[in-house]
CSV table of C-alpha atoms and ligand atoms in Angstrom, one decimal:
chain,number,residue,atom,x,y,z
A,1,UNK,CA,-77.9,254.4,27.4
A,2,UNK,CA,-74.1,254.3,26.8
A,3,UNK,CA,-71.2,255.2,29.1
A,4,UNK,CA,-68.2,256.2,27.1
A,5,UNK,CA,-64.6,256.7,28.1
A,6,UNK,CA,-63.0,259.5,26.1
A,7,UNK,CA,-59.2,260.1,25.9
A,8,UNK,CA,-57.5,263.1,24.3
A,9,UNK,CA,-53.8,262.8,23.7
A,10,UNK,CA,-51.1,265.0,22.2
A,11,UNK,CA,-51.5,264.3,18.5
A,12,UNK,CA,-52.6,267.1,16.2
A,13,UNK,CA,-56.4,267.3,15.6
A,14,UNK,CA,-57.9,268.3,19.0
A,15,UNK,CA,-60.7,269.8,17.0
A,16,UNK,CA,-62.0,266.3,16.3
A,17,UNK,CA,-62.1,265.7,20.0
A,18,UNK,CA,-64.0,268.9,20.5
A,19,UNK,CA,-66.6,268.1,17.9
A,20,UNK,CA,-67.1,264.5,18.9
A,21,UNK,CA,-67.5,265.5,22.6
A,22,UNK,CA,-70.1,268.1,21.5
A,23,UNK,CA,-72.1,265.4,19.7
A,24,UNK,CA,-71.8,262.8,22.5
A,25,UNK,CA,-72.8,265.4,25.0
A,26,UNK,CA,-76.0,266.2,23.0
A,27,UNK,CA,-76.9,262.6,22.3
A,28,UNK,CA,-79.8,261.2,24.4
A,29,UNK,CA,-78.2,257.8,23.9
A,30,UNK,CA,-75.1,258.7,26.0
A,31,UNK,CA,-75.6,259.0,29.8
A,32,UNK,CA,-72.0,259.5,30.9
A,33,UNK,CA,-68.6,260.4,29.4
A,34,UNK,CA,-65.4,259.9,31.4
A,35,UNK,CA,-62.9,262.3,29.9
A,36,UNK,CA,-59.1,262.2,30.3
A,37,UNK,CA,-56.7,264.6,28.6
A,38,UNK,CA,-53.0,263.8,28.6
A,39,UNK,CA,-50.4,266.4,29.5
A,40,UNK,CA,-49.4,266.6,25.9
A,41,UNK,CA,-53.1,266.7,24.9
A,42,UNK,CA,-53.5,269.9,27.1
A,43,UNK,CA,-50.5,271.4,25.3
A,44,UNK,CA,-51.7,270.6,21.8
A,45,UNK,CA,-55.2,271.8,22.6
A,46,UNK,CA,-53.7,275.1,23.7
A,47,UNK,CA,-51.7,275.4,20.5
A,48,UNK,CA,-54.5,274.4,18.1
A,49,UNK,CA,-57.7,275.7,19.7
A,50,UNK,CA,-56.4,278.3,22.0
A,51,UNK,CA,-58.1,276.7,25.0
A,52,UNK,CA,-56.7,276.0,28.5
A,53,UNK,CA,-57.6,272.4,29.5
A,54,UNK,CA,-55.4,272.3,32.5
A,55,UNK,CA,-56.8,270.5,35.6
A,56,UNK,CA,-60.1,268.7,36.1
A,57,UNK,CA,-63.7,269.7,36.9
A,58,UNK,CA,-66.6,271.3,35.0
A,59,UNK,CA,-64.4,274.3,33.9
A,60,UNK,CA,-62.4,272.1,31.5
A,61,UNK,CA,-65.6,270.8,29.8
A,62,UNK,CA,-66.9,274.4,29.4
A,63,UNK,CA,-63.6,275.5,28.0
A,64,UNK,CA,-63.6,272.7,25.4
A,65,UNK,CA,-67.2,272.7,24.2
A,66,UNK,CA,-68.6,276.0,25.4
A,67,UNK,CA,-71.3,274.5,27.7
A,68,UNK,CA,-71.6,273.0,31.1
A,69,UNK,CA,-72.4,269.3,31.2
A,70,UNK,CA,-73.3,267.0,34.1
A,71,UNK,CA,-72.6,264.0,31.8
A,72,UNK,CA,-68.9,264.7,31.4
A,73,UNK,CA,-66.6,263.7,34.3
A,74,UNK,CA,-63.0,264.9,33.9
A,75,UNK,CA,-60.3,262.7,35.4
A,76,UNK,CA,-56.6,263.6,35.8
A,77,UNK,CA,-54.3,261.5,33.7
A,78,UNK,CA,-52.3,260.9,36.8
A,79,UNK,CA,-55.3,259.5,38.8
A,80,UNK,CA,-54.7,255.8,38.3
A,81,UNK,CA,-57.2,255.1,41.0
A,82,UNK,CA,-60.1,256.6,39.0
A,83,UNK,CA,-63.2,254.5,38.2
A,84,UNK,CA,-62.2,253.8,34.6
A,85,UNK,CA,-58.9,252.2,35.9
A,86,UNK,CA,-60.9,249.2,37.0
A,87,UNK,CA,-62.7,246.5,34.9
A,88,UNK,CA,-65.5,246.4,37.5
A,89,UNK,CA,-66.5,249.9,36.3
A,90,UNK,CA,-68.9,249.5,33.3
A,91,UNK,CA,-67.8,251.5,30.4
A,92,UNK,CA,-69.4,250.4,27.1
A,93,UNK,CA,-66.6,251.7,24.8
A,94,UNK,CA,-63.5,253.9,24.8
A,95,UNK,CA,-62.3,256.2,22.2
A,96,UNK,CA,-59.0,258.1,22.0
A,97,UNK,CA,-59.1,261.0,19.6
A,98,UNK,CA,-56.7,262.2,18.5
A,99,UNK,CA,-54.4,259.3,19.5
A,100,UNK,CA,-50.6,260.0,19.4
A,101,UNK,CA,-48.1,257.4,18.3
A,102,UNK,CA,-46.7,257.4,21.8
A,103,UNK,CA,-50.0,256.5,23.4
A,104,UNK,CA,-50.7,254.0,20.6
A,105,UNK,CA,-47.4,252.3,21.3
A,106,UNK,CA,-48.0,252.3,25.0
A,107,UNK,CA,-51.4,250.6,24.5
A,108,UNK,CA,-50.0,248.1,22.0
A,109,UNK,CA,-47.2,247.1,24.4
A,110,UNK,CA,-49.4,247.0,27.5
A,111,UNK,CA,-47.4,249.8,29.2
A,112,UNK,CA,-49.7,252.0,31.3
A,113,UNK,CA,-47.9,255.3,31.7
A,114,UNK,CA,-51.1,257.2,32.6
A,115,UNK,CA,-54.8,256.8,33.1
A,116,UNK,CA,-55.6,256.9,29.4
A,117,UNK,CA,-53.3,253.9,28.8
A,118,UNK,CA,-54.6,252.1,31.9
A,119,UNK,CA,-58.3,252.6,30.9
A,120,UNK,CA,-57.5,251.3,27.4
A,121,UNK,CA,-55.7,248.3,28.8
A,122,UNK,CA,-58.8,247.6,31.0
A,123,UNK,CA,-61.1,247.9,27.9
A,124,UNK,CA,-59.0,245.4,26.1
A,125,UNK,CA,-58.8,242.9,29.0
A,126,UNK,CA,-62.6,243.1,29.4
A,127,UNK,CA,-63.1,242.6,25.7
A,128,UNK,CA,-65.0,245.9,25.2
A,129,UNK,CA,-64.9,248.3,22.3
A,130,UNK,CA,-61.8,250.4,21.8
A,131,UNK,CA,-61.6,253.0,19.0
A,132,UNK,CA,-58.3,254.8,18.3
A,133,UNK,CA,-58.1,257.8,16.0
A,134,UNK,CA,-54.3,258.0,15.2
A,135,UNK,CA,-52.8,261.1,13.6
A,136,UNK,CA,-49.3,261.1,12.2
A,137,UNK,CA,-47.8,261.4,8.7
A,138,UNK,CA,-45.9,259.6,7.4
A,139,UNK,CA,-46.2,256.5,9.5
A,140,UNK,CA,-43.0,254.6,10.2
A,141,UNK,CA,-42.8,250.8,10.5
A,142,UNK,CA,-43.2,250.9,14.3
A,143,UNK,CA,-46.4,252.9,14.0
A,144,UNK,CA,-47.8,250.5,11.4
A,145,UNK,CA,-46.8,247.4,13.3
A,146,UNK,CA,-48.4,248.8,16.5
A,147,UNK,CA,-51.6,249.5,14.6
A,148,UNK,CA,-51.6,246.0,13.0
A,149,UNK,CA,-51.2,244.4,16.4
A,150,UNK,CA,-54.0,246.4,17.9
A,151,UNK,CA,-56.2,245.8,14.9
A,152,UNK,CA,-55.7,242.0,15.3
A,153,UNK,CA,-57.0,242.4,18.9
A,154,UNK,CA,-60.2,243.9,17.6
A,155,UNK,CA,-59.3,247.5,18.2
A,156,UNK,CA,-60.9,249.8,15.6
A,157,UNK,CA,-58.1,251.9,14.0
A,158,UNK,CA,-59.8,254.9,12.4
A,159,UNK,CA,-57.1,257.4,11.3
A,160,UNK,CA,-58.0,261.0,11.1
A,161,UNK,CA,-58.2,261.0,7.3
A,162,UNK,CA,-60.9,263.2,5.8
A,163,UNK,CA,-62.8,262.1,2.7
A,164,UNK,CA,-63.9,264.1,-0.3
A,165,UNK,CA,-66.7,262.1,-2.0
A,166,UNK,CA,-69.3,264.1,-0.2
A,167,UNK,CA,-68.1,267.3,-1.8
A,168,UNK,CA,-67.0,269.3,1.3
A,169,UNK,CA,-67.1,273.1,0.9
A,170,UNK,CA,-65.5,274.0,4.2
A,171,UNK,CA,-63.1,272.5,6.8
A,172,UNK,CA,-66.1,272.2,9.0
A,173,UNK,CA,-67.7,269.9,6.4
A,174,UNK,CA,-64.6,267.7,6.4
A,175,UNK,CA,-64.5,267.5,10.2
A,176,UNK,CA,-68.3,266.8,10.6
A,177,UNK,CA,-68.2,264.0,8.0
A,178,UNK,CA,-65.3,262.3,9.9
A,179,UNK,CA,-67.1,262.7,13.2
A,180,UNK,CA,-70.2,260.9,11.8
A,181,UNK,CA,-68.0,258.0,10.9
A,182,UNK,CA,-66.8,257.8,14.6
A,183,UNK,CA,-70.4,258.1,15.8
A,184,UNK,CA,-71.3,255.2,13.6
A,185,UNK,CA,-68.6,253.0,15.1
A,186,UNK,CA,-69.7,254.0,18.6
A,187,UNK,CA,-73.3,253.1,17.7
A,188,UNK,CA,-74.5,256.7,18.5
A,189,UNK,CA,-77.3,258.0,16.2
A,190,UNK,CA,-76.8,261.2,14.3
A,191,UNK,CA,-78.5,263.2,11.5
A,192,UNK,CA,-75.8,262.9,8.9
A,193,UNK,CA,-76.9,264.0,5.4
A,194,UNK,CA,-73.7,263.1,3.7
A,195,UNK,CA,-73.8,259.3,3.4
A,196,UNK,CA,-72.7,257.8,0.2
A,197,UNK,CA,-75.8,256.8,-1.8
A,198,UNK,CA,-74.1,255.5,-4.9
A,199,UNK,CA,-72.7,257.3,-7.9
A,200,UNK,CA,-74.8,259.8,-9.7
A,201,UNK,CA,-73.1,258.9,-13.0
B,1,FMN,C1,-48.2,270.9,18.3
B,1,FMN,C2,-47.9,269.5,18.5
B,1,FMN,C3,-48.4,268.6,17.5
B,1,FMN,C4,-48.1,267.2,17.7
B,1,FMN,N1,-48.7,266.4,16.7
B,1,FMN,C5,-48.5,265.0,16.9
B,1,FMN,C6,-49.1,264.1,16.0
B,1,FMN,O1,-49.9,264.5,15.0
B,1,FMN,N2,-49.0,262.8,16.2
B,1,FMN,C7,-48.2,262.3,17.2
B,1,FMN,O2,-48.1,261.1,17.3
B,1,FMN,N3,-47.6,263.1,18.0
B,1,FMN,C8,-47.7,264.5,17.9
B,1,FMN,N4,-47.1,265.4,18.8
B,1,FMN,C9,-46.1,264.8,19.8
B,1,FMN,C10,-46.9,264.2,21.0
B,1,FMN,O3,-47.6,265.3,21.7
B,1,FMN,C11,-45.8,263.6,22.0
B,1,FMN,O4,-45.3,262.4,21.4
B,1,FMN,C12,-46.4,263.3,23.3
B,1,FMN,O5,-45.4,262.7,24.1
B,1,FMN,C13,-47.6,262.3,23.3
B,1,FMN,O6,-48.0,262.1,24.6
B,1,FMN,P1,-49.4,261.5,25.0
B,1,FMN,O7,-49.6,260.3,24.1
B,1,FMN,O8,-49.3,261.1,26.4
B,1,FMN,O9,-50.4,262.6,24.7
B,1,FMN,C14,-47.3,266.7,18.7
B,1,FMN,C15,-46.8,267.6,19.6
B,1,FMN,C16,-47.1,269.0,19.5
B,1,FMN,C17,-46.5,269.9,20.6
């Protein structure tokens, strides 16, 4: 059973966070999810999904994924005394999806502006798995250097870049295929039917 720390920041692509949280919540392999949404994350979620993720508590989870969940604990980004701010709290992995360039830079430089950055800093110092899903285009040299630095520390940098080799018909197909890649990295089983099985030619 896995315990996963889940950050949502203010990059475009909150729908990826919504879908991934749905999958993790349904997975029998996941026992607990510690969710933190940055202030900018709340704003972008409002813009892109029309949801109000202000505050903490079960209402936020229901607003985001449409069901209640005892697995998901919502922390305030200002609560630097939360469980996930300490290395003594056992979290198997952390994922930030979508990850803004601002949060990526903060993590790369060790500056902990909020609980998401602190939790990521803890994951790094404890040598646990950190997965970042950055979203920006184009990248400038600062973005690229920050990603390189984190990659060299073992952080999995998985940009929100949909693929087309599985012949997606809908936006939903694109999103789901990308979410399966994230689940693979987190070691969470799923029923993906769109794995590449070699060329048909
Ligand atoms: C609608 C909207 C879309 C945004 N998209 C991105 C984005 O794709 N990538 C990014 O790095 N920042 C994006 N931003 C800017 C970030 O939200 C901003 O840099 C913020 O300070 C990030 O803070 P956080 O990392 O604490 O969430 C967007 C902002 C808004 C309002």
